[in-house]
Structures are given as C-alpha cells and as structure tokens.
XYZ file of C-alpha atoms in Angstrom:
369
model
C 38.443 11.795 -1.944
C 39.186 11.612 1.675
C 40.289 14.361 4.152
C 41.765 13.438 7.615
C 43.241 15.484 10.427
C 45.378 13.960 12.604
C 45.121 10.231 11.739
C 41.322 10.986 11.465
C 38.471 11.144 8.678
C 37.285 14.696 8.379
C 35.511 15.089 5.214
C 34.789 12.226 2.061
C 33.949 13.428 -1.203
C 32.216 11.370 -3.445
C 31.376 12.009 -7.609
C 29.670 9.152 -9.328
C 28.246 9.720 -12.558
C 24.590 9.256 -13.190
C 25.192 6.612 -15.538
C 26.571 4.549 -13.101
C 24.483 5.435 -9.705
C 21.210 7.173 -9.360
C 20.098 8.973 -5.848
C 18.808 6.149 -4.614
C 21.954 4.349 -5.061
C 24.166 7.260 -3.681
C 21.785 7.152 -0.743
C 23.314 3.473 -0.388
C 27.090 4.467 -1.066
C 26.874 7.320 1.144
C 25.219 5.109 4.385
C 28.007 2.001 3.449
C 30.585 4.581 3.833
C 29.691 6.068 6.917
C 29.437 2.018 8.326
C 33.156 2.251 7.130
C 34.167 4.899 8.852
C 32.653 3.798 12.226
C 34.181 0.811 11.926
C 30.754 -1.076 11.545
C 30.200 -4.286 9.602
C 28.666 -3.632 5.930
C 24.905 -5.399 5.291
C 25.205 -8.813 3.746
C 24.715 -8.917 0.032
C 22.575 -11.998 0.058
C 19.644 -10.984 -2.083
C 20.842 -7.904 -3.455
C 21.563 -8.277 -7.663
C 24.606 -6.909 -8.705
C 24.435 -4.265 -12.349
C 25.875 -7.481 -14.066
C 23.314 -9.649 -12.415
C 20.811 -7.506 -13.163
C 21.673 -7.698 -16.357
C 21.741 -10.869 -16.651
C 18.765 -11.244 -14.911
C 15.910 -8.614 -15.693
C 16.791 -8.556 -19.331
C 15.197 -5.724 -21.117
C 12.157 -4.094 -20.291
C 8.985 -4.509 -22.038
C 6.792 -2.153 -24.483
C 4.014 -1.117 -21.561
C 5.395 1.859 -20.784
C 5.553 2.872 -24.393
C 2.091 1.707 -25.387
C 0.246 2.561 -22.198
C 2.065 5.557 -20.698
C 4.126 7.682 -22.866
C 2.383 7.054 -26.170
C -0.879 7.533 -25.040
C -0.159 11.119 -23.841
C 1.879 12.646 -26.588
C -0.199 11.200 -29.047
C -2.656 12.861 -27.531
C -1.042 16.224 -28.004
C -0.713 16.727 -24.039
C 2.895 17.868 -24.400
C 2.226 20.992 -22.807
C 4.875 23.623 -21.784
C 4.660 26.179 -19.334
C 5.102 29.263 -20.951
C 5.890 32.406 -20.171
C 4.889 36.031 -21.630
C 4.335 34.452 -25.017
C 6.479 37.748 -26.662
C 9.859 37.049 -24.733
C 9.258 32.709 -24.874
C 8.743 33.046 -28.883
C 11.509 31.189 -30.709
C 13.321 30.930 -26.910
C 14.567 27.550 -27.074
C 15.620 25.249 -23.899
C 19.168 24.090 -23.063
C 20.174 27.804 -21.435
C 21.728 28.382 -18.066
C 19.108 28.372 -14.980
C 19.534 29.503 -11.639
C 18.928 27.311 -8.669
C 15.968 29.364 -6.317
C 16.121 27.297 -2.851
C 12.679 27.534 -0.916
C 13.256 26.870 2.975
C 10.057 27.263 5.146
C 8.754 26.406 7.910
C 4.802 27.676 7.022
C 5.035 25.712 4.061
C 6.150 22.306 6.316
C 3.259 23.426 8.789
C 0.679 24.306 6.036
C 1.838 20.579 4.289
C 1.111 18.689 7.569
C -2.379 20.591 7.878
C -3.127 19.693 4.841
C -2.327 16.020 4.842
C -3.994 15.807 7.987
C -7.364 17.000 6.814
C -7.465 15.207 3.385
C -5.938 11.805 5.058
C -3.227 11.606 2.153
C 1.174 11.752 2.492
C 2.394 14.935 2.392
C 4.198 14.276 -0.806
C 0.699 13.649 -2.541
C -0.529 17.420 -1.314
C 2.854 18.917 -2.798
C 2.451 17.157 -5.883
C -1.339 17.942 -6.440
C -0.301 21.699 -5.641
C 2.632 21.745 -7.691
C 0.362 20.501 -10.912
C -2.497 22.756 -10.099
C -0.165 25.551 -10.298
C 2.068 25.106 -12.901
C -1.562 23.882 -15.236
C -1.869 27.586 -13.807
C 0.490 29.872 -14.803
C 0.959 28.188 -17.921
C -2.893 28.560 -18.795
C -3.441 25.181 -19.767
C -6.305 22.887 -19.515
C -3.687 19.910 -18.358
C -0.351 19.319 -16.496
C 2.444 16.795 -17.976
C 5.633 16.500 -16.702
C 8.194 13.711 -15.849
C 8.270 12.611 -12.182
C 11.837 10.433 -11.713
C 11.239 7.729 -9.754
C 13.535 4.851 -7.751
C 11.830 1.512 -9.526
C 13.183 -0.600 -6.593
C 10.181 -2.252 -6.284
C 11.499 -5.484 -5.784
C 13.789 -6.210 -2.376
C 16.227 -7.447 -4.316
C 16.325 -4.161 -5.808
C 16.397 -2.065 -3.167
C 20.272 -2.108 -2.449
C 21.605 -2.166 -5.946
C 24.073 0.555 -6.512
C 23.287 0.928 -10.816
C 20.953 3.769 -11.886
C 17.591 2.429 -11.829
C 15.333 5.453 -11.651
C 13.281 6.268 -14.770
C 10.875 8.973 -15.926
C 7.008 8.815 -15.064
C 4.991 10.710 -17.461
C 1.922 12.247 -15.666
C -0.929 13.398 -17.498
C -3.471 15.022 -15.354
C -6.523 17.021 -16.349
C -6.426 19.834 -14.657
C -9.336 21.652 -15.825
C -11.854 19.039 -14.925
C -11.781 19.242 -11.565
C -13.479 21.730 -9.472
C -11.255 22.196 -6.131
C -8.152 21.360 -4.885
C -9.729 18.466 -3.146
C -11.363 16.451 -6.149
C -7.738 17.044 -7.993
C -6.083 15.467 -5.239
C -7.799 12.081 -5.858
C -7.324 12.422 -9.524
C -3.360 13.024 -9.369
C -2.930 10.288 -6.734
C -4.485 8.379 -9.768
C -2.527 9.782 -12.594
C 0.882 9.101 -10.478
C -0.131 5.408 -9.515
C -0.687 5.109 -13.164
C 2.420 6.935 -14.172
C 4.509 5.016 -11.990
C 3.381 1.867 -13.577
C 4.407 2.384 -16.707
C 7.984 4.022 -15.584
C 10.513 1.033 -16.768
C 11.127 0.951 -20.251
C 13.481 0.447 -22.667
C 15.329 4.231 -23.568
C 16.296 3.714 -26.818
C 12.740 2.240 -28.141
C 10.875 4.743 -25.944
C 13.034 7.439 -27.924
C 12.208 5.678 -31.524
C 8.422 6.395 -30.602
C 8.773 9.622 -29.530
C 10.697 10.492 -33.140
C 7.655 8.588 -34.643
C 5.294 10.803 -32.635
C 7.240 13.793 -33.801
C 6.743 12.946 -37.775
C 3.089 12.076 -37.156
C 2.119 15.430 -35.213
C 5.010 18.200 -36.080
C 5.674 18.883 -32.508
C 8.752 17.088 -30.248
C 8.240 16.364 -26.957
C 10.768 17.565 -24.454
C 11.262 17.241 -20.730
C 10.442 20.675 -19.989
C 8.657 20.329 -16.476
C 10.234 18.061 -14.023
C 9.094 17.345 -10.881
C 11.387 15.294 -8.375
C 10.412 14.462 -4.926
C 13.745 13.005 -3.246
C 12.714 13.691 0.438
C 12.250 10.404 1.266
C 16.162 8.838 0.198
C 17.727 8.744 3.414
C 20.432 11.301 3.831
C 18.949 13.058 0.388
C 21.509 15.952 -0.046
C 20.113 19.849 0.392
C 21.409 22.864 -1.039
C 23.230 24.882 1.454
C 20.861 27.064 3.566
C 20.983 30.728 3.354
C 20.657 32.002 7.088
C 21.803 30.383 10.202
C 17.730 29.988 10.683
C 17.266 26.318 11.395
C 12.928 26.948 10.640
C 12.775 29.970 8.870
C 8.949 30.813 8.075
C 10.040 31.801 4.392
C 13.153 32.254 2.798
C 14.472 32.481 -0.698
C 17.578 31.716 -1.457
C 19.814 32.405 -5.300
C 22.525 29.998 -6.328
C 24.534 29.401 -8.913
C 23.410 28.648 -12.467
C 23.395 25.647 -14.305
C 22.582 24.420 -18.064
C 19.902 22.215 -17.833
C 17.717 20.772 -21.192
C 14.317 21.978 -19.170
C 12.308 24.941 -18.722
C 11.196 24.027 -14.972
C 13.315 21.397 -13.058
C 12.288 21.024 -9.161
C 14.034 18.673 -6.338
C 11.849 18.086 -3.315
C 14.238 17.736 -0.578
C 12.524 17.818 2.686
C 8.850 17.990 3.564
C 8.652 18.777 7.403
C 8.890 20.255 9.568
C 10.675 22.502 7.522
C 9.742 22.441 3.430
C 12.791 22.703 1.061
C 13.019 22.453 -2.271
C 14.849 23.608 -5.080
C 13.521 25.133 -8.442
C 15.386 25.835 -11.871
C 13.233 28.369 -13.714
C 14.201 29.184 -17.517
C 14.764 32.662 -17.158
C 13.564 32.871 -20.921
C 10.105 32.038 -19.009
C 10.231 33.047 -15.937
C 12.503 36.330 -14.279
C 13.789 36.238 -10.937
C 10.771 38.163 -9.431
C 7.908 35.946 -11.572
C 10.223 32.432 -9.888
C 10.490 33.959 -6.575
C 6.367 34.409 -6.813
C 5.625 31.513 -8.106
C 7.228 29.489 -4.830
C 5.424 32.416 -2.770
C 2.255 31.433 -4.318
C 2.919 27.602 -3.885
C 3.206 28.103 -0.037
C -0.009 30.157 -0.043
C -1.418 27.458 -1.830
C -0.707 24.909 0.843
C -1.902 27.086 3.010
C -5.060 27.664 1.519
C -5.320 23.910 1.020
C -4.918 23.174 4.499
C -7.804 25.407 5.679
C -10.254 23.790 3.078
C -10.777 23.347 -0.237
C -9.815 25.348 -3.039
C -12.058 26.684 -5.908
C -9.013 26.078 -9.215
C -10.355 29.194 -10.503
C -9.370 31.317 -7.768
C -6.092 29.962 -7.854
C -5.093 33.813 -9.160
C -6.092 35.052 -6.397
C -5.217 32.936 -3.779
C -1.608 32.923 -4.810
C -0.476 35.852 -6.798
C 0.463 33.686 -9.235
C -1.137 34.901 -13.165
C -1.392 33.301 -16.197
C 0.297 34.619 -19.235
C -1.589 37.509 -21.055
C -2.717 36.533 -24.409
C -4.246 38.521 -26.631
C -4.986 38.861 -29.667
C -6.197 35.735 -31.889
C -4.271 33.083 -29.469
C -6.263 30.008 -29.562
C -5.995 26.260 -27.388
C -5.610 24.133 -30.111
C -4.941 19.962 -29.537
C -3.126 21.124 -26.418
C -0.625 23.650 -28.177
C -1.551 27.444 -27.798
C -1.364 29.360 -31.370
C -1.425 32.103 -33.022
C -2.845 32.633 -36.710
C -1.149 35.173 -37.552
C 2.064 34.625 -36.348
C 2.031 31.550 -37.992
C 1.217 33.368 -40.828
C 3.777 35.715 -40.701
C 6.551 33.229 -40.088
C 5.003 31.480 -43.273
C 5.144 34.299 -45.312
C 8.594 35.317 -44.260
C 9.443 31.461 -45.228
C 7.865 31.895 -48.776
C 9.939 34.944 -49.762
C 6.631 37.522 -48.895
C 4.129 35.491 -50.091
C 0.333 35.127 -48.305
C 0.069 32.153 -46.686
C -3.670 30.955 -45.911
C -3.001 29.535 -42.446
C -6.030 32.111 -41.388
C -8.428 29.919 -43.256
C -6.812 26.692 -42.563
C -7.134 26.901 -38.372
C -10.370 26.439 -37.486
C -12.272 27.820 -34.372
C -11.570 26.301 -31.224
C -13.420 26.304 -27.736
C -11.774 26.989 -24.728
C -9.379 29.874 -22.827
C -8.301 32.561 -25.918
C-alpha cells in the first residue's frame, strides 16, 4: 500500500507472509523499495537464485541436522522449559495470548560494549551467553535449550533471495558446568557454532523424528524458549518507543498482546548504543512484575559481566532474578522436574481412586530438589 501527498510518496506499507519472505528477505524488499522511490537503479540479479531456482537447485536438505543437532538433544531429554511457580504452570498449556515487554536502554548498550570489550567477543555473543545463563536460572535447570532462528544465507548467491530461508538452531548448552560467566561464554559460542551447523533441514522429516522422539520418551518437544537476535538485518524493524528519550538508561515499555505457541519468545533488535529488545512472557509463567524483573536482572547481568566475571551461583543475587520455589518431593529427573506425588495423584484420579505405585517406581535422583 502506498500513501502520497501531493504527487509524492509519504508512507509504503508492506505485509508479506512468512511463508513467502523471512526478515532477512524483508530487509531486501524494504532497501529495493526505498532504491525505487529515489529513483535509483535496483542491484543486478546476476548471481542471486530465484525461490524457483532454488528449488530447482538446492533440492532438499539432508538428514544432519536431524541426526546431529535436534535428535541428539531431545533424545537426550534436554527439552527443558522454563517454568514458573510450579502451582500456577501445572496443567497451563502454551498457545495463550502474551504481551509484548519492550526493553530500551542505554546502560544495557554501555554495559554490552564493556563487556565485549573485556572478553574480546561480538556483543551479540555476551547477550546470548547472558540470556542462557539466566533463563537456565530462573527456570532452575541444570541446561538451557531453545531455538535461535537464523538467516542460512551462507552462500552469496543466497544472500539476496527474497524466499524464507531462516530455520531453527537448537542450542543445547550446559549450564551448570561452568563456573562463571566467563568459561560459559566460550562454551555457548561453541554450542551456537554447532547449532548453526546443523540449522537446514528438511521440516516435515525433522517433525517425523520429533513424533518418534515423543513415543520413545512420553514427553513432546515444543518451541517454548526462543531467542532471536535480528539486530544485525539492516533496517530490522523496532517496536515503537515509549518516551521521546532517544537513550533512555532503562525503560519498560507494555504493548499489545499476541497468541504465540511459546512460553518465552525474544527479538533482539538493536545492540548499541542503545539495547532494545522485545520479550513475550507466558503470563501463565511469568506476571507482569516477575517479566519486568527478569529484563531488570538481564541488564544487571551485563553489567556485572562487564566489570568481571561472574560466579553462576550468585546469579540470584546479582540480578534479583529467583528460581522457582520447590518444595516438597520435586526431583531433576532426565532433565524434566517431577513430582511423586502429584504424579501419583493424577494416577489415582485416572484409575477411578485407586493407589498407584509411582512412589516406588521413581527412583532417587542427585541434583537441585
């Protein structure tokens, strides 16, 4: 859609599904257009593969990403959600409406540079190794996994394709093994590098394995953390800033609500000098005042992490940010957090009263209770 006044281009509106264009490829739309509108000459298309070239060309992709990636972590059990108080998340399922928080701030930009700076790493690699640390965190488990979109335009030809070419990386990083902020750094750069590799598959046979995963362990995976960094797309789109501030040191900003299939969705939109970003919390797992801490707690992290390094296990008290409290007979077990006796219960509800023996059929396990 295109506005004019007087003769002239004003505003252009553009909706393109994301079966047809990922960001990457609106980034390319949206900088052709504006060559329009100046009158400038578009790129030549030598070298760039059309969607039916591409086709034609790349064929489908192989079974790497399945067997090396995505297999290998949720056979592995490391399908790990972050939860919430465990007595308002039980039975909540995903799918709800979730409303956009927008983080603006300039201390968090500042505290990112200082950080990259001492540790000799992008920026993007300190907000991801924070982001995982913290989430591992307040989910009070051993391991992060979540699904990290990324562009795949790793070829030239590639890099000017308008078709949606961004896939799902599946990092798995062990959270609990490292000491400090700094030793998880070089792990998650790592895990990514890893991730990234095996990030082009084939959809419908990664989704066969994952239903084959399901049968063989009980529990379906489900894209419940996602963490996208889109600050480096050129002319990446932000969420509409809530002061006039053009660096505000921190600000929080609601928007509207929107039904996403995840319990914690965030879009990296700018690093520095300035950090935005923009998080979807399932308020089934997180309120408004647990989201707004959790982003307070990320820029004190940063902080933190730019001074020196971080002990993980003061990671409560450096950011405000607390596990969920359980008590009871809660045990770690193969990466899912359970409880006997609500097992039990739900068991014996099932079987019309009956006792059910799951007490005697979990065994002891090691680890947080």
């Amino acid at each position: 859609m295109l506005l004019t006044g007087g003769g002239v281009p004003v505003q252009l509106g553009l909706v393109a599904g994301h079966a047809a264009a990922d960001g990457s490829a609106l980034s390319v739309l949206r900088e052709e257009w504006l060559d329009l509108l100046h009158g400038r000459e578009l790129p030549p298309l030598e070298g760039t593969l059309t969607p039916l070239e591409l086709r034609r060309r790349g064929g489908r992709p192989g079974r790497a990403a399945q067997g090396g990636g995505f297999a290998a972590v949720l056979g592995a059990g490391a399908a790990h959600r972050p939860a919430g108080d465990v007595r308002r998340a039980a039975g909540a399922g995903r799918g709800g409406p979730a409303p956009r928080l927008t983080l603006r701030s300039a201390r968090g930009g500042a505290a990112l540079a200082r950080a990259a700076a001492r540790l000799g790493v992008p920026g993007s690699t300190v907000l991801l190794t924070a982001w995982c640390a913290l989430v591992a965190h307040r989910a009070g488990q051993d391991a992060y996994v979540g699904a990290a979109p990324t562009a795949n335009r790793y070829k030239s030809a590639l890099a000017r394709t308008v078709t949606p070419l961004s896939q799902d990386a599946l990092l798995h990083l062990e959270v609990a093994r490292a000491a400090g902020f700094d030793a998880l750094l070089k792990s998650a750069w790592a895990a990514a590098l890893n991730a990234y590799r095996h990030s082009r598959f084939d959809a419908l046979e990664l989704w066969a394995m994952i239903d084959r995963v399901t049968a063989e362990r009980g529990s379906r995976f489900g894209r419940d953390v996602v963490f996208n960094d889109v600050s480096g797309l050129p002319g990446a789109l932000r969420p509409a800033a809530g002061t006039t501030d053009p660096e505000p040191g921190f600000e929080l900003t609601w928007g509207p609500e929107q039904v996403l299939p995840t319990a914690l969705l965030c879009f990296v939109h700018r690093l520095e000098p300035v950090l935005e970003l923009a998080l979807w919390p399932d308020p089934q797992l997180f309120d408004r005042d647990e989201a707004a801490g959790f982003l307070a707690g990320l820029v004190r992290l940063l902080e933190a992490a730019a001074e020196g390094d971080v002990p993980l296990a003061a990671l409560g008290e450096v950011t405000g940010v607390r596990p969920p409290g359980r008590g009871g007979d809660w045990r770690l077990l193969d990466g899912c957090w359970v409880s006997p006796a609500a097992v039990a219960a739900a068991l014996s509800a099932a079987l019309d009263g009956r006792p059910s023996p799951t007490r005697d059929l979990l065994p002891p396990a090691p680890g947080r209770g």
